[in-house]
mmCIF file of C-alpha atoms in Angstrom:
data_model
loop_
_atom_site.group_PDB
_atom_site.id
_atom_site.type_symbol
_atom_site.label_atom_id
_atom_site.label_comp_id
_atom_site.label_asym_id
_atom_site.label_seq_id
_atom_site.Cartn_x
_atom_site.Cartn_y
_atom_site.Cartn_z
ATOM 1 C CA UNK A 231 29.241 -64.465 72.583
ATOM 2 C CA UNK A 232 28.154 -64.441 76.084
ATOM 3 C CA UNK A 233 28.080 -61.569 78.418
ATOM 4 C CA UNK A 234 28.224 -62.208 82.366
ATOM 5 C CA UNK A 235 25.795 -60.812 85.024
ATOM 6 C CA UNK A 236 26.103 -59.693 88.270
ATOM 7 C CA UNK A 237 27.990 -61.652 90.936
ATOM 8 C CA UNK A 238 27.260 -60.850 94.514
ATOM 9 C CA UNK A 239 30.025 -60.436 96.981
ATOM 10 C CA UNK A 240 32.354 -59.553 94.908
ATOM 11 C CA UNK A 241 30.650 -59.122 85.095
ATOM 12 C CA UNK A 242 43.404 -49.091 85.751
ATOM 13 C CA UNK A 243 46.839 -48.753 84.432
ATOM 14 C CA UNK A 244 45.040 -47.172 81.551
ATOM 15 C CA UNK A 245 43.763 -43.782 83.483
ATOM 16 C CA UNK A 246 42.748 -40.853 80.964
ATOM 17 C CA UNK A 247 45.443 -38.099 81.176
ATOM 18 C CA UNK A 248 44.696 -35.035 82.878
ATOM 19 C CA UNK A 249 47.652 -32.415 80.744
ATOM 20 C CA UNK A 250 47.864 -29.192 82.600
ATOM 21 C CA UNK A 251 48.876 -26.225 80.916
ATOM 22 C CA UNK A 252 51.046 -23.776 82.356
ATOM 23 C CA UNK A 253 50.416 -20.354 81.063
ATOM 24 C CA UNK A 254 53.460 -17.570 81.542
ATOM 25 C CA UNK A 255 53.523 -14.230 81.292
ATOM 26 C CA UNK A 256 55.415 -13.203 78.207
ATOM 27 C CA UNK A 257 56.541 -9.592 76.661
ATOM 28 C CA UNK A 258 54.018 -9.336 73.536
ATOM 29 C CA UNK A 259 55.418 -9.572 70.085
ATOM 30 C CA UNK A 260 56.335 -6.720 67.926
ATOM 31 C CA UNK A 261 54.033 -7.705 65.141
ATOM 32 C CA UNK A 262 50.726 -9.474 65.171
ATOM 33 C CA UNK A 263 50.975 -13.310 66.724
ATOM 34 C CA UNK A 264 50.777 -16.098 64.401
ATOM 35 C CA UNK A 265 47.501 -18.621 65.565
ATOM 36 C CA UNK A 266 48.784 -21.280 67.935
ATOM 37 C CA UNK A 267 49.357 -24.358 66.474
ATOM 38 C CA UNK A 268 46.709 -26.992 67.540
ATOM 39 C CA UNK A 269 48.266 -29.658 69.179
ATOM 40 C CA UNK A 270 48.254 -33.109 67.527
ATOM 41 C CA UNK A 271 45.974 -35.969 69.104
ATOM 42 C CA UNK A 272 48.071 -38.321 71.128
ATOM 43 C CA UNK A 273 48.370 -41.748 69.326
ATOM 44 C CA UNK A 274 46.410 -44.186 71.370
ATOM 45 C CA UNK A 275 48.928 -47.247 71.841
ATOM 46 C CA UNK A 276 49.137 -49.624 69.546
ATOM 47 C CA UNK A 277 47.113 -53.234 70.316
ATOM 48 C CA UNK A 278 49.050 -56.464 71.012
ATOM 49 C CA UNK A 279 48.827 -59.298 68.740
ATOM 50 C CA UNK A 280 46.340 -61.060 71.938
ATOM 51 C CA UNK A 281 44.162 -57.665 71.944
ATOM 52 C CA UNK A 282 44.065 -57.891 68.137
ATOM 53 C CA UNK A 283 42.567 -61.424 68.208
ATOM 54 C CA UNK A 284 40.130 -60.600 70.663
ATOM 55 C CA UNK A 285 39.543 -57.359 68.390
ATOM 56 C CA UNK A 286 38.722 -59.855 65.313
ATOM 57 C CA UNK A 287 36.962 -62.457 66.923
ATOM 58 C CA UNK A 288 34.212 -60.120 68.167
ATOM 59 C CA UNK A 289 33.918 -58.145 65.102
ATOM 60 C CA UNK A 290 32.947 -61.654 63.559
ATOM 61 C CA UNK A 291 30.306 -62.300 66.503
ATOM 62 C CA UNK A 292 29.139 -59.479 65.572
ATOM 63 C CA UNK A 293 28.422 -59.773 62.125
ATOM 64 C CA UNK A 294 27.173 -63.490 62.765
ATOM 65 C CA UNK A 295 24.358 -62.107 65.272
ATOM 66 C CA UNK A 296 23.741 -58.947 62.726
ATOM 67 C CA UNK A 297 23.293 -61.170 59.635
ATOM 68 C CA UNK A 298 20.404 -63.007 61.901
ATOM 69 C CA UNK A 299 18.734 -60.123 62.814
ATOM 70 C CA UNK A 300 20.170 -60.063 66.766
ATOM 71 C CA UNK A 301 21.113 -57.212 68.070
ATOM 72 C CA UNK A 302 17.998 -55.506 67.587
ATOM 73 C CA UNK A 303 18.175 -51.685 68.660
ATOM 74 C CA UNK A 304 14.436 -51.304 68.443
ATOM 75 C CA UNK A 305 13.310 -51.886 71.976
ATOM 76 C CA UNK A 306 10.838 -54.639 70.758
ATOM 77 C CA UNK A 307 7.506 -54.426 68.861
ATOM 78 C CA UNK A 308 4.557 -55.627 68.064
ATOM 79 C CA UNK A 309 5.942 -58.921 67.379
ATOM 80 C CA UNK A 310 6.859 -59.459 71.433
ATOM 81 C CA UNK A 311 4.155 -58.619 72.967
ATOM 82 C CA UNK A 312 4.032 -58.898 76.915
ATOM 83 C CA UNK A 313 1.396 -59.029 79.444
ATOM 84 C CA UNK A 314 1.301 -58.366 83.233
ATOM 85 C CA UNK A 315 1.576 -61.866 84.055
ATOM 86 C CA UNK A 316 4.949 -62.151 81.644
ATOM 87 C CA UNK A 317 6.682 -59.343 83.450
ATOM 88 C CA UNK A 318 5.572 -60.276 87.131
ATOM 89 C CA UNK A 319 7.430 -63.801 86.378
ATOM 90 C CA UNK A 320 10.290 -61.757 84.125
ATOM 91 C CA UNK A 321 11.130 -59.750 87.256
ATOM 92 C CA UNK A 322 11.232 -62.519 89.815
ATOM 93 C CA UNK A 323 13.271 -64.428 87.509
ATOM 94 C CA UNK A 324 15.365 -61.626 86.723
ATOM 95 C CA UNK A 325 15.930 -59.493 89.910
ATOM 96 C CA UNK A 326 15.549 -62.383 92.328
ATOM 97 C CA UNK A 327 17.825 -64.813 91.312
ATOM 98 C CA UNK A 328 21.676 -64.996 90.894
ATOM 99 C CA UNK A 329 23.344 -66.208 87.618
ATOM 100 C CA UNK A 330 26.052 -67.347 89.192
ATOM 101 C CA UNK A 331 27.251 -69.704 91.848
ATOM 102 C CA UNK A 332 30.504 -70.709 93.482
ATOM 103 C CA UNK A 333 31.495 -74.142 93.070
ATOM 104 C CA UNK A 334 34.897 -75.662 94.476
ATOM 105 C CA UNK A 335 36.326 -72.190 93.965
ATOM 106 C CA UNK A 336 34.981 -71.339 90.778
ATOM 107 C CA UNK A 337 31.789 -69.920 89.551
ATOM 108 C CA UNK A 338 29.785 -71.533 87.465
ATOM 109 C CA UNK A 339 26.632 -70.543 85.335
ATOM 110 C CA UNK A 340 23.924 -71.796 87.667
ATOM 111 C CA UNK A 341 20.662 -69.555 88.506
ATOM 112 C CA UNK A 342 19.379 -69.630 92.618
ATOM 113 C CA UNK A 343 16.892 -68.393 94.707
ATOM 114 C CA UNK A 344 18.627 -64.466 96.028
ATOM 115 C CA UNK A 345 17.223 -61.600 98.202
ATOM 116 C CA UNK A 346 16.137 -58.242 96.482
ATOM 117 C CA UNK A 347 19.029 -56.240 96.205
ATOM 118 C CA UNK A 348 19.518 -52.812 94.795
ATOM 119 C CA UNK A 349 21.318 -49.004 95.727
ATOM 120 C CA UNK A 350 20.341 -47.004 98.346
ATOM 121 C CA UNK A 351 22.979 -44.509 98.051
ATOM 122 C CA UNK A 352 23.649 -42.492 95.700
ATOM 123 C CA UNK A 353 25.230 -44.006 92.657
ATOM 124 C CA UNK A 354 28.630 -42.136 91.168
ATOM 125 C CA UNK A 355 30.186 -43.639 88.005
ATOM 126 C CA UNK A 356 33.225 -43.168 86.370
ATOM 127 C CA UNK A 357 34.501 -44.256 83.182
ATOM 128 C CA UNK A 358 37.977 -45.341 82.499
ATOM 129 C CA UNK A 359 39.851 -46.399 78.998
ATOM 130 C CA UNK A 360 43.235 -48.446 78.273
ATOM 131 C CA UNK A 361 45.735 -46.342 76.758
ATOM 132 C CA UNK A 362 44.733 -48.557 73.512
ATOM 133 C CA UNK A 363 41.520 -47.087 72.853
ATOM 134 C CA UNK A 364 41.456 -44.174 70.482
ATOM 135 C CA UNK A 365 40.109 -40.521 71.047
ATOM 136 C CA UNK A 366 37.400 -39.983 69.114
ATOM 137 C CA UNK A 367 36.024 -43.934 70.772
ATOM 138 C CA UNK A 368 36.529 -42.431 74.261
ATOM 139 C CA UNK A 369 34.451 -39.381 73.345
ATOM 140 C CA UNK A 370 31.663 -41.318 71.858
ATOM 141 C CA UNK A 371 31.907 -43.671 74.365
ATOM 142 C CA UNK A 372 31.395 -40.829 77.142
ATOM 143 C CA UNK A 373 28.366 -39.230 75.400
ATOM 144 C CA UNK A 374 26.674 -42.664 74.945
ATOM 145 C CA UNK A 375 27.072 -43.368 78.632
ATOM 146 C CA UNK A 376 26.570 -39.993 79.950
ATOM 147 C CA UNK A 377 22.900 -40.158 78.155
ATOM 148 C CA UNK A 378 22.452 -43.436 79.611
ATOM 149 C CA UNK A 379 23.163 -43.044 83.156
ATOM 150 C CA UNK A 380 20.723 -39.608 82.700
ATOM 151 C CA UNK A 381 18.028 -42.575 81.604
ATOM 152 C CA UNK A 382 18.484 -44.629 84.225
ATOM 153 C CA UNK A 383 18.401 -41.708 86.731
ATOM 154 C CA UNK A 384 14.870 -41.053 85.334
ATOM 155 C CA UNK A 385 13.617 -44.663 84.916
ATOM 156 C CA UNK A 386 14.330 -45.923 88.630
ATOM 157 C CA UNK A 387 13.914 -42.360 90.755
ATOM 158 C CA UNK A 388 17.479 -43.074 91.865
ATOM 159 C CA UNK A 389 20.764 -40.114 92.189
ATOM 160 C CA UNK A 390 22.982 -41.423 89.213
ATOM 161 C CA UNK A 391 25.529 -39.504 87.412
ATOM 162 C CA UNK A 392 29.023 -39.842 85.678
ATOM 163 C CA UNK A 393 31.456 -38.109 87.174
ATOM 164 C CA UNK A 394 33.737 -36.447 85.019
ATOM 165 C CA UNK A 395 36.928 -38.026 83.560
ATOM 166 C CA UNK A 396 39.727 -36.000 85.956
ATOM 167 C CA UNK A 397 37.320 -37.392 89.104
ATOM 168 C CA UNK A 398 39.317 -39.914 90.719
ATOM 169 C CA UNK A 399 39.168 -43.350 91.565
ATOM 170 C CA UNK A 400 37.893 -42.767 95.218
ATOM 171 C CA UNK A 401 35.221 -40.035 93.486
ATOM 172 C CA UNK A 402 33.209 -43.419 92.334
ATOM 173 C CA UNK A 403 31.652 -46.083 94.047
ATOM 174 C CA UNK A 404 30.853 -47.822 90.184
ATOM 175 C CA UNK A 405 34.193 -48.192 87.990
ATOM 176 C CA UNK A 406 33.494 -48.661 84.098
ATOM 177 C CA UNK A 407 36.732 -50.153 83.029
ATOM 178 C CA UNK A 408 36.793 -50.135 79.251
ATOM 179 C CA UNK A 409 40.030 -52.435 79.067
ATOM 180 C CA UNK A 410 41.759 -54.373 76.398
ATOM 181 C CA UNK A 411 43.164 -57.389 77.136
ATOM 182 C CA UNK A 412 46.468 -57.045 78.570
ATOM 183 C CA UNK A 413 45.551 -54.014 80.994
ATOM 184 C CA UNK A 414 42.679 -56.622 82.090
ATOM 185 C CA UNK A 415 45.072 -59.139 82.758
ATOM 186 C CA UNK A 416 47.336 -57.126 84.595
ATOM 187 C CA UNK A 417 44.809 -55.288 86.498
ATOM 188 C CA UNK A 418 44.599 -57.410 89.488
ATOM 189 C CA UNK A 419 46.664 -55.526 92.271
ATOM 190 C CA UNK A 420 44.906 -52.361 91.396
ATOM 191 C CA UNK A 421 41.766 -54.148 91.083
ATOM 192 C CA UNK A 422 42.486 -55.010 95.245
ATOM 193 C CA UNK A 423 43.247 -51.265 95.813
ATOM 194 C CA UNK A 424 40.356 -50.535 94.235
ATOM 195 C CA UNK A 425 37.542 -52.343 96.350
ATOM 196 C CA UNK A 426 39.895 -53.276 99.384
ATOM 197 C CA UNK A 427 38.716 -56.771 100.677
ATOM 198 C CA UNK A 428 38.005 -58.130 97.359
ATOM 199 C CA UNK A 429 37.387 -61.838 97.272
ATOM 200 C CA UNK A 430 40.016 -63.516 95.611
ATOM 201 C CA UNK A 431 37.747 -65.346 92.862
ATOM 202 C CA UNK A 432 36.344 -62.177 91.715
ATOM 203 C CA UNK A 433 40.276 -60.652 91.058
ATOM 204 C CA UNK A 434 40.236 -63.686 88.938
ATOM 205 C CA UNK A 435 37.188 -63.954 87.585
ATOM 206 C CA UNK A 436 37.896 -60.285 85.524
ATOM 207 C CA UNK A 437 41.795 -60.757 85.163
ATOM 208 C CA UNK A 438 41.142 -64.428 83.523
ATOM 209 C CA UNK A 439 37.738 -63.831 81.312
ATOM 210 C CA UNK A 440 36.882 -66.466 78.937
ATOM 211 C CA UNK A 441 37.112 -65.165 75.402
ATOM 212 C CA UNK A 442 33.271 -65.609 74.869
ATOM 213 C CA UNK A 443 32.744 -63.264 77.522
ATOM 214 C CA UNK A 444 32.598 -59.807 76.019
ATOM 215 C CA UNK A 445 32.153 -58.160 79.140
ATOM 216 C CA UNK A 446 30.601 -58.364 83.056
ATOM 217 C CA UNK A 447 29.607 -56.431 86.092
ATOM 218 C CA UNK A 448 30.595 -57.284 90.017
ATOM 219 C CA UNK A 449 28.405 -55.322 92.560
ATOM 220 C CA UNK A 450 29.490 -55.439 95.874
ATOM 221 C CA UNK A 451 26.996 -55.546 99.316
ATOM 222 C CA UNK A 452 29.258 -54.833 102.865
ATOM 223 C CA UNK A 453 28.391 -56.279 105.966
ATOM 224 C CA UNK A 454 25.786 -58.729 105.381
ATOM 225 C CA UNK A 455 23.716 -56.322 103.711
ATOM 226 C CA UNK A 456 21.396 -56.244 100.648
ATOM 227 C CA UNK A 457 22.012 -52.556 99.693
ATOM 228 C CA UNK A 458 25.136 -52.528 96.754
ATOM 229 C CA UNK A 459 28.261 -50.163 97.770
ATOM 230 C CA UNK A 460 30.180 -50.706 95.101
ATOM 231 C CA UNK A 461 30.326 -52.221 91.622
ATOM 232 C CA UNK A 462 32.971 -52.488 89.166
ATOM 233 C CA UNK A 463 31.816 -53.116 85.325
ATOM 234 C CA UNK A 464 34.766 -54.393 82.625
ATOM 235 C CA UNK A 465 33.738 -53.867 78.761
ATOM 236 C CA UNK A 466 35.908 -55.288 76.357
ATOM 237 C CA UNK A 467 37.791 -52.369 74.574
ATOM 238 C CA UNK A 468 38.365 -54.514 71.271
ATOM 239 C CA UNK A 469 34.528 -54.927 71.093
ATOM 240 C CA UNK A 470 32.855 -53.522 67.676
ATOM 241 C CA UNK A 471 30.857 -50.462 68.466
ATOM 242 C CA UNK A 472 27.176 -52.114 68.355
ATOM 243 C CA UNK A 473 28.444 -55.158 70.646
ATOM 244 C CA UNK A 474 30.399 -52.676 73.379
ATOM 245 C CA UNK A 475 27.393 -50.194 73.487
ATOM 246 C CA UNK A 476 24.960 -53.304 74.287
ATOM 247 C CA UNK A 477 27.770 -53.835 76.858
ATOM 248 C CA UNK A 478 27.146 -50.825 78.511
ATOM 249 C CA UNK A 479 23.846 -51.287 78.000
ATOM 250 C CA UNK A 480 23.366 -54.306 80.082
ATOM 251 C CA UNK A 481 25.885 -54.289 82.395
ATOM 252 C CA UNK A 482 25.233 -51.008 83.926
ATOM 253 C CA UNK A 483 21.303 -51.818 84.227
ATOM 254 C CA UNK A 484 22.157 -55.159 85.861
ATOM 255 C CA UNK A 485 25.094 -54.058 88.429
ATOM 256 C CA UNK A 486 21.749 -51.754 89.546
ATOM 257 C CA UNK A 487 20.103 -55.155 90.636
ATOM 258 C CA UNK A 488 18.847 -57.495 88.272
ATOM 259 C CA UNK A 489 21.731 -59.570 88.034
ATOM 260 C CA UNK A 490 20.630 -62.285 86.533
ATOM 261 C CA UNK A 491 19.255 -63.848 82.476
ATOM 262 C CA UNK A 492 15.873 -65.516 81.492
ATOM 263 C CA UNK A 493 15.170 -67.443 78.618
ATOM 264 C CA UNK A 494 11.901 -66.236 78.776
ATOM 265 C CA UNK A 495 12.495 -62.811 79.202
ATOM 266 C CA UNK A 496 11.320 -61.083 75.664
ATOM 267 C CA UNK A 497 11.820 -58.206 74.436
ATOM 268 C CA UNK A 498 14.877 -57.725 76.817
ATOM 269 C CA UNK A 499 18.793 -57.636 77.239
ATOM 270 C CA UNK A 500 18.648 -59.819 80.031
ATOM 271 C CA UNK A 501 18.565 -62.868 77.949
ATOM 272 C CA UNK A 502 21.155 -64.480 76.280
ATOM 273 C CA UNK A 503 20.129 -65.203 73.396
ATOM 274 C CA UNK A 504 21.566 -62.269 72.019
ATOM 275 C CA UNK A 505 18.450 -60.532 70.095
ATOM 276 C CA UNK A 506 18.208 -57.356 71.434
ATOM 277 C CA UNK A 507 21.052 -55.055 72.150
ATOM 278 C CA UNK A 508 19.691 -52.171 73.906
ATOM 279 C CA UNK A 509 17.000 -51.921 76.591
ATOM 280 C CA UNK A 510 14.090 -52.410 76.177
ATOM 281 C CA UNK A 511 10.249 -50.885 76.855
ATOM 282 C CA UNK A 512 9.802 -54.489 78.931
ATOM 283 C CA UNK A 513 13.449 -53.375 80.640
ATOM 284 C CA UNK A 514 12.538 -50.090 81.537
ATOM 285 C CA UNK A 515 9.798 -51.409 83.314
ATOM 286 C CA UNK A 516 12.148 -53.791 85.217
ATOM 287 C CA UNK A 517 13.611 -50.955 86.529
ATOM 288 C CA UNK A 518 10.726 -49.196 87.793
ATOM 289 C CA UNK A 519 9.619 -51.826 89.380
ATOM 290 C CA UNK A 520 13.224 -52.650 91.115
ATOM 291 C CA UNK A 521 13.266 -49.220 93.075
ATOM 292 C CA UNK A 522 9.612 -48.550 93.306
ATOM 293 C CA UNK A 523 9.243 -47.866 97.096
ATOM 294 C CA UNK A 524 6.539 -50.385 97.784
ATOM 295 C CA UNK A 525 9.972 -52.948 97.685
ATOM 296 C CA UNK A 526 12.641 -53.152 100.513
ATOM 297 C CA UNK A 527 16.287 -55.035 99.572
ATOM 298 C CA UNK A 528 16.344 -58.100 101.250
ATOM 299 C CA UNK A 529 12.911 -59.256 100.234
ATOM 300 C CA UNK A 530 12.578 -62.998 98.696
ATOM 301 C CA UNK A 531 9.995 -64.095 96.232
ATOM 302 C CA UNK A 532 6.932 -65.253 98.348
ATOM 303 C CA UNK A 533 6.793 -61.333 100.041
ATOM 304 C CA UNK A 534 8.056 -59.540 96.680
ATOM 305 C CA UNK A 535 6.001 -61.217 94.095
ATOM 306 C CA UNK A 536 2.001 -60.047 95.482
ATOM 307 C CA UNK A 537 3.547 -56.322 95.186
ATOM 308 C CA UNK A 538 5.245 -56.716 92.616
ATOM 309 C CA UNK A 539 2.371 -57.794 90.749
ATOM 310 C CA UNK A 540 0.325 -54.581 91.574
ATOM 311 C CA UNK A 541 2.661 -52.427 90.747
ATOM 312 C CA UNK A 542 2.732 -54.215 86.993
ATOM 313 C CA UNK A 543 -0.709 -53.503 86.894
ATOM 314 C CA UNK A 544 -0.626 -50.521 87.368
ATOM 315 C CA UNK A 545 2.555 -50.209 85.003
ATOM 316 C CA UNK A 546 0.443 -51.875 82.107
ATOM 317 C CA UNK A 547 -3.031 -50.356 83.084
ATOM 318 C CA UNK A 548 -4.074 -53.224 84.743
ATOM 319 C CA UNK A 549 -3.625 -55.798 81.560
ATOM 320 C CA UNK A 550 -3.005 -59.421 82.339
#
């Protein structure tokens, strides 16, 4: 199972239904009302025989990583320790590097050398399900993000919030699209509405996902720029519920600005190794350090990595 990182320049049909309820004015009965009837919970639709293969093949990812003791949801231990020097070379590796790089008009897994980039703005999610995807998942689903994004907020200093589900589209400049395969697939012309100007390879990079990638986030920088405007995030809706809240998990801390994975990063998300499903203590520090002031976007490693070293320090109380 591999999950994809940010990809700059470029990791629906299904909106939520807004029902409004028209009330009239009516003559009251002659004898007490009876209670209204509750109304019965639409019937999400039902999955297609692709969605249900997707839906099996991650639930036995899943239990693979879970029976070797991935997926941790402890935020690391004593067992992975880090020191000042670790997360100094963590971060560079992390926030100033790409994953991904276009090759004969495809992108392939290949780390370089990129600019600091992160928000300036501030940052408005929204969160949007396939028809597929049952109530009670969208509600949980919500409340898990909602108490994330309120995390984030707090970790980096930085305006964040999830806009409520009637918001629309043009309400957000960061789409969550919790989509199972077939809206995916089909999501390409609205994709273009959208984030009009889209580069082609990035429509096809989320309407033709590999299987093995459970789920990616695109941020998007205008004009030459090094400040994100836009990001869209797509989570696998067929995903169990451990694997699609690590989803969330990673790919709305990495559309922020670390868009890339280290092998070396440990205890963290940002690696793909798969061991630990939620952020991290080592993660959270990421994030400070990605929109502490003391940084500008656009900075490369030789200016970034003296300050970002002092601010480490002074993270981890001046261990080395």
């Amino acid at each position: 199972m591999r999950r994809a990182g940010v990809l700059k320049g470029l990791g629906a049909a299904g909106i939520l239904a807004a029902l409004a309820a028209c009330e009239g004015f009516l003559e009251p009965p002659a004898g007490p009302a009876p209670p209204p009837a509750r109304p019965e919970a639409e019937a999400p639709a039902p999955p297609s025989p692709a969605s249900e293969a997707i839906r099996q093949y991650f639930a036995t990812q899943e239990a693979a990583l879970l029976a070797r003791g991935f997926l941790r949801t402890d935020g690391g231990g004593d067992d992975t320790p880090f020191t000042t020097n670790m997360l100094v070379n963590n971060f560079v590796r992390v926030a100033l590097y790409d994953e991904y790089t276009e090759v004969g008009g495809r992108l392939v897994q290949r780390a370089s050398p990129a600019p600091l980039r992160r928000w300036t703005a501030p940052v408005r999610m929204r969160l949007e399900f396939s028809p597929s995807v049952p109530a009670d998942q969208r509600r949980r689903d919500t409340e898990d993000v909602r108490a994330y994004v309120a995390r984030l907020a707090t970790l980096t200093d930085h305006p964040l919030t999830l806009l409520d589900s009637s918001a629309s589209r043009s309400a957000a400049n960061y789409h969550i699209l919790v989509f199972d395969e077939d809206q995916r697939r089909d999501f390409g012309e609205e994709l273009q509405q959208m984030v009009p100007g889209i580069d082609p390879l990035a429509v096809r990079t989320i309407t033709n996902l590999p299987r093995s990638v459970s789920c990616i986030v695109l941020a998007f920088s205008r004009g030459g720029t090094n400040t994100y405007s836009q990001a869209v995030a797509v989570i696998r809706a067929e995903l169990p519920d451990l694997t699609r809240l690590s989803c969330y998990h990673e790919e709305l801390a990495q559309g922020l600005g670390l868009p890339n994975d280290s092998d070396q990063a440990r205890p963290s998300i940002f690696n793909d190794n798969e061991e630990f499903a939620l952020l991290t203590r080592h993660d959270e520090l990421l994030l400070r350090i990605l929109y502490d002031r003391r940084l500008r976007p656009g900075m490369r490693e030789d200016e970034a990595r003296p300050i970002v070293r002092r601010i480490a320090s002074g993270l981890l109380g001046g261990e080395s």
